[in-house]
Coordinates of C-alpha atoms in Angstrom, one line a residue:
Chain R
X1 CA -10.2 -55.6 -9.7
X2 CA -8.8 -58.4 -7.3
X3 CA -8.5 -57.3 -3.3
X4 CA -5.1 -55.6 -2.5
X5 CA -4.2 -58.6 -0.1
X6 CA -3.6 -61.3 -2.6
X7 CA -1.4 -59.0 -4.5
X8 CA 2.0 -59.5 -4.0
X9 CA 4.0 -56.2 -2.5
X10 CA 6.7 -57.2 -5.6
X11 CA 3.8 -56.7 -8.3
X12 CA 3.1 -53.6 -5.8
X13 CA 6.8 -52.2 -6.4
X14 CA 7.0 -52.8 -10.2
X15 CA 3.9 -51.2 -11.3
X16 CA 5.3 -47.5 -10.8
X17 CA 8.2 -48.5 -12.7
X18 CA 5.8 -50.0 -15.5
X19 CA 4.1 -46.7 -15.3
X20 CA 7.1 -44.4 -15.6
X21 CA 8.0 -45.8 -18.9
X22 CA 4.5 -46.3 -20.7
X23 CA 3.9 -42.5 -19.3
X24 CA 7.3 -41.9 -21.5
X25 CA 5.8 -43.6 -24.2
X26 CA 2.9 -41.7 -23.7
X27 CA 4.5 -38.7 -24.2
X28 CA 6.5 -39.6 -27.1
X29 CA 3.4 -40.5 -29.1
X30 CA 4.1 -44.6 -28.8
X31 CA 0.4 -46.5 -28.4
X32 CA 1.1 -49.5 -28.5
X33 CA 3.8 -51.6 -26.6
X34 CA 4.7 -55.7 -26.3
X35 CA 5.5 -56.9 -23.3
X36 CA 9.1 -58.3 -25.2
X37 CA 9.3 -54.1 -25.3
X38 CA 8.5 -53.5 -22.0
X39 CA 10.8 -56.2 -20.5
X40 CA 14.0 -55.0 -22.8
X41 CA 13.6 -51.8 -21.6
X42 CA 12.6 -51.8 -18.1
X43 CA 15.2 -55.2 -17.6
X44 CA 12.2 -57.4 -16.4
X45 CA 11.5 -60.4 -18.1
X46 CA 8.5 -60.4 -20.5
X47 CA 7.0 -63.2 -18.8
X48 CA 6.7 -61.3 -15.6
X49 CA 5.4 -58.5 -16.8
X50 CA 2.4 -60.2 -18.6
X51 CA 1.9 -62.3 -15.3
X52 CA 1.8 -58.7 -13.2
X53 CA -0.4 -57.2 -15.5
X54 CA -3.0 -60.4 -16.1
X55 CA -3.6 -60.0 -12.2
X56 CA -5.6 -56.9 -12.6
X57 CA -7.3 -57.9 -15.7
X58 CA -6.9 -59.0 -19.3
X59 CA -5.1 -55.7 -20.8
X60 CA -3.2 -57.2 -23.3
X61 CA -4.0 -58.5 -27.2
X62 CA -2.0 -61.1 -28.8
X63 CA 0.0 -60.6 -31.1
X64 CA -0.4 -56.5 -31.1
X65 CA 0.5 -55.8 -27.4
X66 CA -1.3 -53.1 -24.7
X67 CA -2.6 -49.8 -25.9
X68 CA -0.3 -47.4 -23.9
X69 CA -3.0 -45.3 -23.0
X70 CA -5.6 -47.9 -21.8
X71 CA -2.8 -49.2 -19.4
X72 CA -1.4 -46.3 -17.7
X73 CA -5.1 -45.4 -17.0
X74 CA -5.5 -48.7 -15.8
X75 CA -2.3 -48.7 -13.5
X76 CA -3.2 -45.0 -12.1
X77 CA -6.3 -46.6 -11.1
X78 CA -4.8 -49.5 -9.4
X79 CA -2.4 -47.5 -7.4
X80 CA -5.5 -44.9 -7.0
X81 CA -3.3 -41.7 -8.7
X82 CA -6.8 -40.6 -10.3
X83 CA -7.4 -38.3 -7.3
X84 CA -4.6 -36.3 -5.8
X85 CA -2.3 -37.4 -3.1
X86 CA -1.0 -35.4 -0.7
X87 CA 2.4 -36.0 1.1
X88 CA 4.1 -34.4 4.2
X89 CA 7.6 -34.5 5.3
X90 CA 8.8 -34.7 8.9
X91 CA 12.5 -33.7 9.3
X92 CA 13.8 -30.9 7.0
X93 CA 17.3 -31.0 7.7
X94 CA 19.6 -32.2 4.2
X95 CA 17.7 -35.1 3.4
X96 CA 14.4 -33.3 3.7
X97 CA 15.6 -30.3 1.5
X98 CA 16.8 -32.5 -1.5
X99 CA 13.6 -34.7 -1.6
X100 CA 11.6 -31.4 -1.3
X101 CA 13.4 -30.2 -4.4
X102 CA 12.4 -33.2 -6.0
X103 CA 8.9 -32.4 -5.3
X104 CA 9.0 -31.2 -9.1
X105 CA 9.3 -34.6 -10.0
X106 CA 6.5 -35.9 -8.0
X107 CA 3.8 -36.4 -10.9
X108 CA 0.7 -38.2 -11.2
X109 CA -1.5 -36.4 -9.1
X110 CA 1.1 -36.9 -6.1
X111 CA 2.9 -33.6 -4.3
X112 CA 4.1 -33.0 -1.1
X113 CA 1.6 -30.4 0.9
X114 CA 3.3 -29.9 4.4
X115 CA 7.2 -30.1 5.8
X116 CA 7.3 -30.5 9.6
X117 CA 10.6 -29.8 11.5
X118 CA 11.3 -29.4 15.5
X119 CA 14.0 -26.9 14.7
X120 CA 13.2 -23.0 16.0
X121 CA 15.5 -22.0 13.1
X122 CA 13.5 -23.2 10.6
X123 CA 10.2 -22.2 10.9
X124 CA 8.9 -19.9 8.9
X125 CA 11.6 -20.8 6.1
X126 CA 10.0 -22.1 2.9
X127 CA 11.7 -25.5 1.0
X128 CA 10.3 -25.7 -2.7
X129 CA 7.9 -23.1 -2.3
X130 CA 6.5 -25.2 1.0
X131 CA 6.7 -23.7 4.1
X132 CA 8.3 -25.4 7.3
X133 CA 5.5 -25.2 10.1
X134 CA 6.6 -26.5 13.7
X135 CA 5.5 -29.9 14.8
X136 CA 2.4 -28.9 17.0
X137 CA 1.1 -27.6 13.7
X138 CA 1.2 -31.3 12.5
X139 CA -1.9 -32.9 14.6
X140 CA -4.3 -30.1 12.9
X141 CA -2.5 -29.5 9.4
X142 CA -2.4 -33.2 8.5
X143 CA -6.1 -33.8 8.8
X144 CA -7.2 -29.8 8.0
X145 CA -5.4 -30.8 4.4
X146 CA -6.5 -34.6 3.8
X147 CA -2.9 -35.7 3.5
X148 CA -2.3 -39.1 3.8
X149 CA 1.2 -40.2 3.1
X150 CA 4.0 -39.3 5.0
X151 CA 8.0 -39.2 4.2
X152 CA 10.0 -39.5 7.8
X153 CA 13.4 -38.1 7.2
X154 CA 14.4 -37.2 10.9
X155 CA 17.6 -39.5 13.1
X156 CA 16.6 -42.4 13.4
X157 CA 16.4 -41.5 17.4
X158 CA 13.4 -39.7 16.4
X159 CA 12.0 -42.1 14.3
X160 CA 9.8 -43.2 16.5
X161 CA 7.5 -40.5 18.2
X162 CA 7.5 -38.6 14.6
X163 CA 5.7 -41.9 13.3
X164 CA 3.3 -42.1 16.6
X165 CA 2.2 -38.4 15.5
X166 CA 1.6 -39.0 12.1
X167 CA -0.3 -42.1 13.0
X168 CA -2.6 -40.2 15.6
X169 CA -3.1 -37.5 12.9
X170 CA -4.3 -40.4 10.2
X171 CA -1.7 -40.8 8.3
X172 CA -2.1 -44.3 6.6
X173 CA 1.6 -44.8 4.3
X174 CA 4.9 -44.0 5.8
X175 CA 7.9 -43.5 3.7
X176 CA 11.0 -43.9 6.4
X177 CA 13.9 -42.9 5.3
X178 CA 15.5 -43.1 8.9
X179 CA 17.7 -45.8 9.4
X180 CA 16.0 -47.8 12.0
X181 CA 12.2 -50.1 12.5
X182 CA 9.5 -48.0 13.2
X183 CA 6.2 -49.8 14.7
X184 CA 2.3 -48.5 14.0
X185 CA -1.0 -50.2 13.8
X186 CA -1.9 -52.9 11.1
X187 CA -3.5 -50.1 8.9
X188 CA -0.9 -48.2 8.5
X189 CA 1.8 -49.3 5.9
X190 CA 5.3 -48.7 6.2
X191 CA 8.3 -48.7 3.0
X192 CA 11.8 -48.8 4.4
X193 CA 13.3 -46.2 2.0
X194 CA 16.8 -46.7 4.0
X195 CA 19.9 -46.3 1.7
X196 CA 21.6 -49.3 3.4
X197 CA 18.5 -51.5 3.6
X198 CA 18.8 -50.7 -0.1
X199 CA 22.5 -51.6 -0.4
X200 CA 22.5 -54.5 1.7
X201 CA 19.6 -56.0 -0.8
X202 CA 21.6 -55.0 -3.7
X203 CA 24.9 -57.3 -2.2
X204 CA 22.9 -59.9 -2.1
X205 CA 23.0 -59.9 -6.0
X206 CA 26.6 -59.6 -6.2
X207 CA 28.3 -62.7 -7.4
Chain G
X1 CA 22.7 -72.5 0.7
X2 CA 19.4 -72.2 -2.3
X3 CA 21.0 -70.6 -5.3
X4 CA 19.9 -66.7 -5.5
X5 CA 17.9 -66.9 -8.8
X6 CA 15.2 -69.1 -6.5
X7 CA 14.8 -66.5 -4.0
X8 CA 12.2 -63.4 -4.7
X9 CA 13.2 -60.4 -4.3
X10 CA 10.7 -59.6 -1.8
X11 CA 12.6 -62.0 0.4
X12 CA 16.0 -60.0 -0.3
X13 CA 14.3 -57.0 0.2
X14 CA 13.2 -58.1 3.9
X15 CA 16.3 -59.6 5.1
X16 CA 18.3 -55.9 5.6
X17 CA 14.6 -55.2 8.0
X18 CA 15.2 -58.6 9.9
X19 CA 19.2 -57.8 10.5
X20 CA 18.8 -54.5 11.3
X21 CA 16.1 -55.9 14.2
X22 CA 18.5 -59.2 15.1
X23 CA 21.2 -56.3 15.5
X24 CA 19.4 -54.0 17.6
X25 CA 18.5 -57.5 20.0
X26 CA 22.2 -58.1 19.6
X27 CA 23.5 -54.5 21.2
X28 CA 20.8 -55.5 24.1
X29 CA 22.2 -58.6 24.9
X30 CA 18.9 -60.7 23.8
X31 CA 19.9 -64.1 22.5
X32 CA 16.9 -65.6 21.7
X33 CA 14.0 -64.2 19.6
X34 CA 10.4 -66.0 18.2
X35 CA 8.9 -65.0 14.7
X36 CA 6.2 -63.8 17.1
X37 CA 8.2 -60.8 18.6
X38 CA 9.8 -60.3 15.9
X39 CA 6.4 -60.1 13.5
X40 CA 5.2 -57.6 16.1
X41 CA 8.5 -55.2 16.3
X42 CA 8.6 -55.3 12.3
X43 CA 5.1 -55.6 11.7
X44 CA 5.4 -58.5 9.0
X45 CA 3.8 -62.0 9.6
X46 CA 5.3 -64.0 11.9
X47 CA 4.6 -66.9 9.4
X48 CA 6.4 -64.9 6.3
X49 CA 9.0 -64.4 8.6
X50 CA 9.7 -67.9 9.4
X51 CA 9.1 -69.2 5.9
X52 CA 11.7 -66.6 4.6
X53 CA 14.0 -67.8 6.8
X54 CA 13.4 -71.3 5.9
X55 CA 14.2 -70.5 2.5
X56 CA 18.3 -70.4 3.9
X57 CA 18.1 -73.1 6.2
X58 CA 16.5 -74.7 9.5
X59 CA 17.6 -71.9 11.9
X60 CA 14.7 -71.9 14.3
X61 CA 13.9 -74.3 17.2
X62 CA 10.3 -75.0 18.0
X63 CA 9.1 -73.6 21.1
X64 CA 12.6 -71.1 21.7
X65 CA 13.1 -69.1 18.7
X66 CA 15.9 -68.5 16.8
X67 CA 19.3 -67.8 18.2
X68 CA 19.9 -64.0 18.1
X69 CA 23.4 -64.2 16.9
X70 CA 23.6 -67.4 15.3
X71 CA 21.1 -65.7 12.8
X72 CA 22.7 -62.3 12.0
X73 CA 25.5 -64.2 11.1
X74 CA 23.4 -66.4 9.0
X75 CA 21.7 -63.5 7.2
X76 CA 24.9 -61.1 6.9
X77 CA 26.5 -64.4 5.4
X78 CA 23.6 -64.7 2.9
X79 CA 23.8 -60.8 2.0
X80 CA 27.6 -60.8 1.6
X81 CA 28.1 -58.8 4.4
X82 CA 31.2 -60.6 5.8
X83 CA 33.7 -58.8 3.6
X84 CA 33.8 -55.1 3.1
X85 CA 31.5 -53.6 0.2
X86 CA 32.3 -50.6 -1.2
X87 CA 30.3 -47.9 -2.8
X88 CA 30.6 -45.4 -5.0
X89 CA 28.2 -41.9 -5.1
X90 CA 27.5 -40.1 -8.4
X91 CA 26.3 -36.8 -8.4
X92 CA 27.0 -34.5 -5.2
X93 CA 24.2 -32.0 -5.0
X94 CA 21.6 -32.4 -1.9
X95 CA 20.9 -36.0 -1.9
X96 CA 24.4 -37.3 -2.9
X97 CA 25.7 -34.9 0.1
X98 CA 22.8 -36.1 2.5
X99 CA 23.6 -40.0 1.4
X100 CA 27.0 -39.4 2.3
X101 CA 26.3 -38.1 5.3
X102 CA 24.7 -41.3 6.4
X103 CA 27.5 -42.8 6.1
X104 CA 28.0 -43.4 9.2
X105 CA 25.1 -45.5 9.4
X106 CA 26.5 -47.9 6.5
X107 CA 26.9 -50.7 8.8
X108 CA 27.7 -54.0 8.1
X109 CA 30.9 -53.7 6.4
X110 CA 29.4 -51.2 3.8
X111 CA 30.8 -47.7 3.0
X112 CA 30.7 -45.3 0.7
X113 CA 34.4 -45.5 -0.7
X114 CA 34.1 -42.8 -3.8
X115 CA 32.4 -39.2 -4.6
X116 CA 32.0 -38.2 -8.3
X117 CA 30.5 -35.0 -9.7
X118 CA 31.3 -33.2 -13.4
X119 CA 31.0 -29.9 -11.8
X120 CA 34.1 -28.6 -11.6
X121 CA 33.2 -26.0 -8.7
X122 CA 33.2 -29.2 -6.3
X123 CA 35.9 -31.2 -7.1
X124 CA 38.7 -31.2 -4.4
X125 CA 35.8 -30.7 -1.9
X126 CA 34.9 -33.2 0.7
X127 CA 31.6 -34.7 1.5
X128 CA 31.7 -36.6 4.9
X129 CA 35.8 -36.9 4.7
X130 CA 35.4 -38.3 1.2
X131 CA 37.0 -36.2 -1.6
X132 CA 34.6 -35.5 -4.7
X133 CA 36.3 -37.0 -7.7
X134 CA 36.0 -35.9 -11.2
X135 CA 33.9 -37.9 -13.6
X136 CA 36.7 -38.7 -15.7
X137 CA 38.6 -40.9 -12.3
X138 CA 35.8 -43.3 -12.0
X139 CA 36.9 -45.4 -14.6
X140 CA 40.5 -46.3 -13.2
X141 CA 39.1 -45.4 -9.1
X142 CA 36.5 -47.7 -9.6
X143 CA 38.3 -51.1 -10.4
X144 CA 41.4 -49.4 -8.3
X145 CA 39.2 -49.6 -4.9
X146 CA 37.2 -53.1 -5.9
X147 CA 34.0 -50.9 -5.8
X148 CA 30.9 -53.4 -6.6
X149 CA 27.9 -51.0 -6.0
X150 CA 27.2 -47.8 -7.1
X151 CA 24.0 -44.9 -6.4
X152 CA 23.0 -42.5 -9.0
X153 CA 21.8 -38.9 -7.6
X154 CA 22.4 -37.4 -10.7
X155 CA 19.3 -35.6 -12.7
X156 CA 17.3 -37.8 -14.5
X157 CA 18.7 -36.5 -17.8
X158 CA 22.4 -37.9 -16.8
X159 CA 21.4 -41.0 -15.6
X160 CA 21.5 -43.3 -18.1
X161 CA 24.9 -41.7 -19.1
X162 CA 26.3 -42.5 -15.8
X163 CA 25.1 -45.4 -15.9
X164 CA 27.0 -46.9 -19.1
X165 CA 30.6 -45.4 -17.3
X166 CA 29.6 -47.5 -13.5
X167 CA 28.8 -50.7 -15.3
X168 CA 32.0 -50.0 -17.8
X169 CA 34.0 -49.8 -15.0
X170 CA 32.7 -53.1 -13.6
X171 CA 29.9 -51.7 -11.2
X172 CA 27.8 -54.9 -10.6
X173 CA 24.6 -52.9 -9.0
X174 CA 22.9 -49.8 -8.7
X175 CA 20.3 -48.0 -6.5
X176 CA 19.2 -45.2 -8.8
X177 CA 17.4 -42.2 -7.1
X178 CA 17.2 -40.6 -10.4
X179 CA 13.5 -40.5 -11.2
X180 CA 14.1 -42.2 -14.4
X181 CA 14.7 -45.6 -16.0
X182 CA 18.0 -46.9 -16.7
X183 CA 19.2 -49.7 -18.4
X184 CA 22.3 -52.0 -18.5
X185 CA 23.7 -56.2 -19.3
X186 CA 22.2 -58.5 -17.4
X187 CA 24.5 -59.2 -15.0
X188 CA 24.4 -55.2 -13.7
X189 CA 21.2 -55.5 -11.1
X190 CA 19.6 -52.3 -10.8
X191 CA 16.9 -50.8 -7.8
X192 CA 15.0 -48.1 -8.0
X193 CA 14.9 -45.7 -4.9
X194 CA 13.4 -42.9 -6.1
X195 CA 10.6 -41.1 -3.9
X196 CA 7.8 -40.7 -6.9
X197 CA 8.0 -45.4 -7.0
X198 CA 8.2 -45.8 -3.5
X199 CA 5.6 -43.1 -2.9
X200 CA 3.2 -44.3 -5.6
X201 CA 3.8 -48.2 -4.1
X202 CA 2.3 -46.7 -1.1
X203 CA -0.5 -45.1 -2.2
X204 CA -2.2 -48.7 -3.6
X205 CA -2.3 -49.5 0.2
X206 CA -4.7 -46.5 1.1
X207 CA -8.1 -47.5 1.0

């Protein structure tokens, strides 16, 4: 397998999405799929997809396409879903509760383990089953439970020292869904998961 | 200006991060900015940073920076920011209602302009001052408010279903939190925003 840094973070984006739809086909019994397949359904050309795949390895056979099975074991173990991830979320205020609820959703060995929140009211209440603990819980709870992604749905005012904490506590991916930059070391990657970062990307396109 | 199709989306996707920076300089009265300080307050390469902006144009003078206003205009120019963009919001249950309620924080001449749900239990109700529509308004509300771009928070079961009536009604791109894929013409651009992609583009990064 090549080194992470000569993969592009674009190849990085699209495999999930490569992997939702072969773990579809999966499931519907499909084993084999062409790229042409792929591309019609996933609106990506063909050609990219065979470029994205071919950095990883030689998955595919002329003429007869990827085994289905083959490839979402091989994407699971590029974006290392073959042990389980664990997740905490900082800020459980609307936000927080509906990507919580989604927790359901979050397959492939992935689930969120903790919810942090800084509100008195809120401790002790559970979202999805999870209980909210109080943020001087986070420094020992993070660690105690090997989790090391982190969703950041607090104001963006807060944005800030909530990533500091996670960072100190060895958190090593942040998903921040708080509208502004949030700085940490060079280890530590951060996704802007902003709805207008989003949008403004999406105008871009418009015509 | 390059033509759009020569751009990578990893570029697009980066330009919303460098505004939202150049703005926050911009409310401190900062005029001038290198790729340096920039790299370090967004922690991307300072040498990615000034080839993406190269890719618009010679904005940057060697050994000053780049002019902090000068290039949010440039960049909201390049992302269509300098009219209004409106958006429309299907499916009102806890993300659609905490989207909405950032709102506020669409900047940039961008704003959340319709609500729709099918459940008739919410229609008449506001989220954020913005009435929730029935289903069967969006086709005439749609064209009616020149709405360009859309966000699906319905379940993953409706999506694709939703997503047929947005591009119908001349929606031209979508941010789809529904943890499924969805497909539509060519000329409809889609992103996914859902928390199981980004979170599982995150995980490839822990080592």
């Amino acid at each position: 397998m090549a080194k992470h840094e000569k993969i592009s973070e674009a190849v990085v984006r699209r495999l999930p999405i490569y992997l939702r739809y072969l773990s579809y086909l999966q499931q519907n019994e499909v084993t084999t799929v062409s790229s042409q397949q792929m591309g019609k359904n996933l609106d990506v050309n063909p050609a990219q997809i065979r470029k994205d795949l071919a950095t990883f390895g030689d998955f595919g056979k002329k003429g007869i396409g990827y085994d289905v099975n083959y490839l979402v074991e091989k994407i699971r173990q590029i974006l290392k879903l073959t042990e389980e991830v664990r997740v905490a979320l900082v800020g459980a205020g609307h936000l927080g509760h509906a990507i919580s609820n989604y927790n359901a959703y979050l397959k492939d060995n992935m689930r969120i383990a903790a919810i942090f929140d800084n509100d008195p009211g809120k401790l002790g209440k559970e979202v999805a089953g999870i209980p909210i603990q109080p943020m001087d819980e986070l420094a020992k709870t993070i660690p105690d439970k090997q989790i090391k992604l982190a969703i950041i749905t607090v104001p963006a005012s807060a944005a800030q020292s909530v990533c500091d904490l996670l960072t100190q506590a060895g958190i090593k991916g942040i998903l921040n869904f708080a509208p502004t930059t949030i700085r940490a070391n060079k280890d530590v990657r951060i996704h802007y998961a902003d709805v207008t970062s989003n949008l403004q990307s999406l105008a871009y396109y418009l015509t």
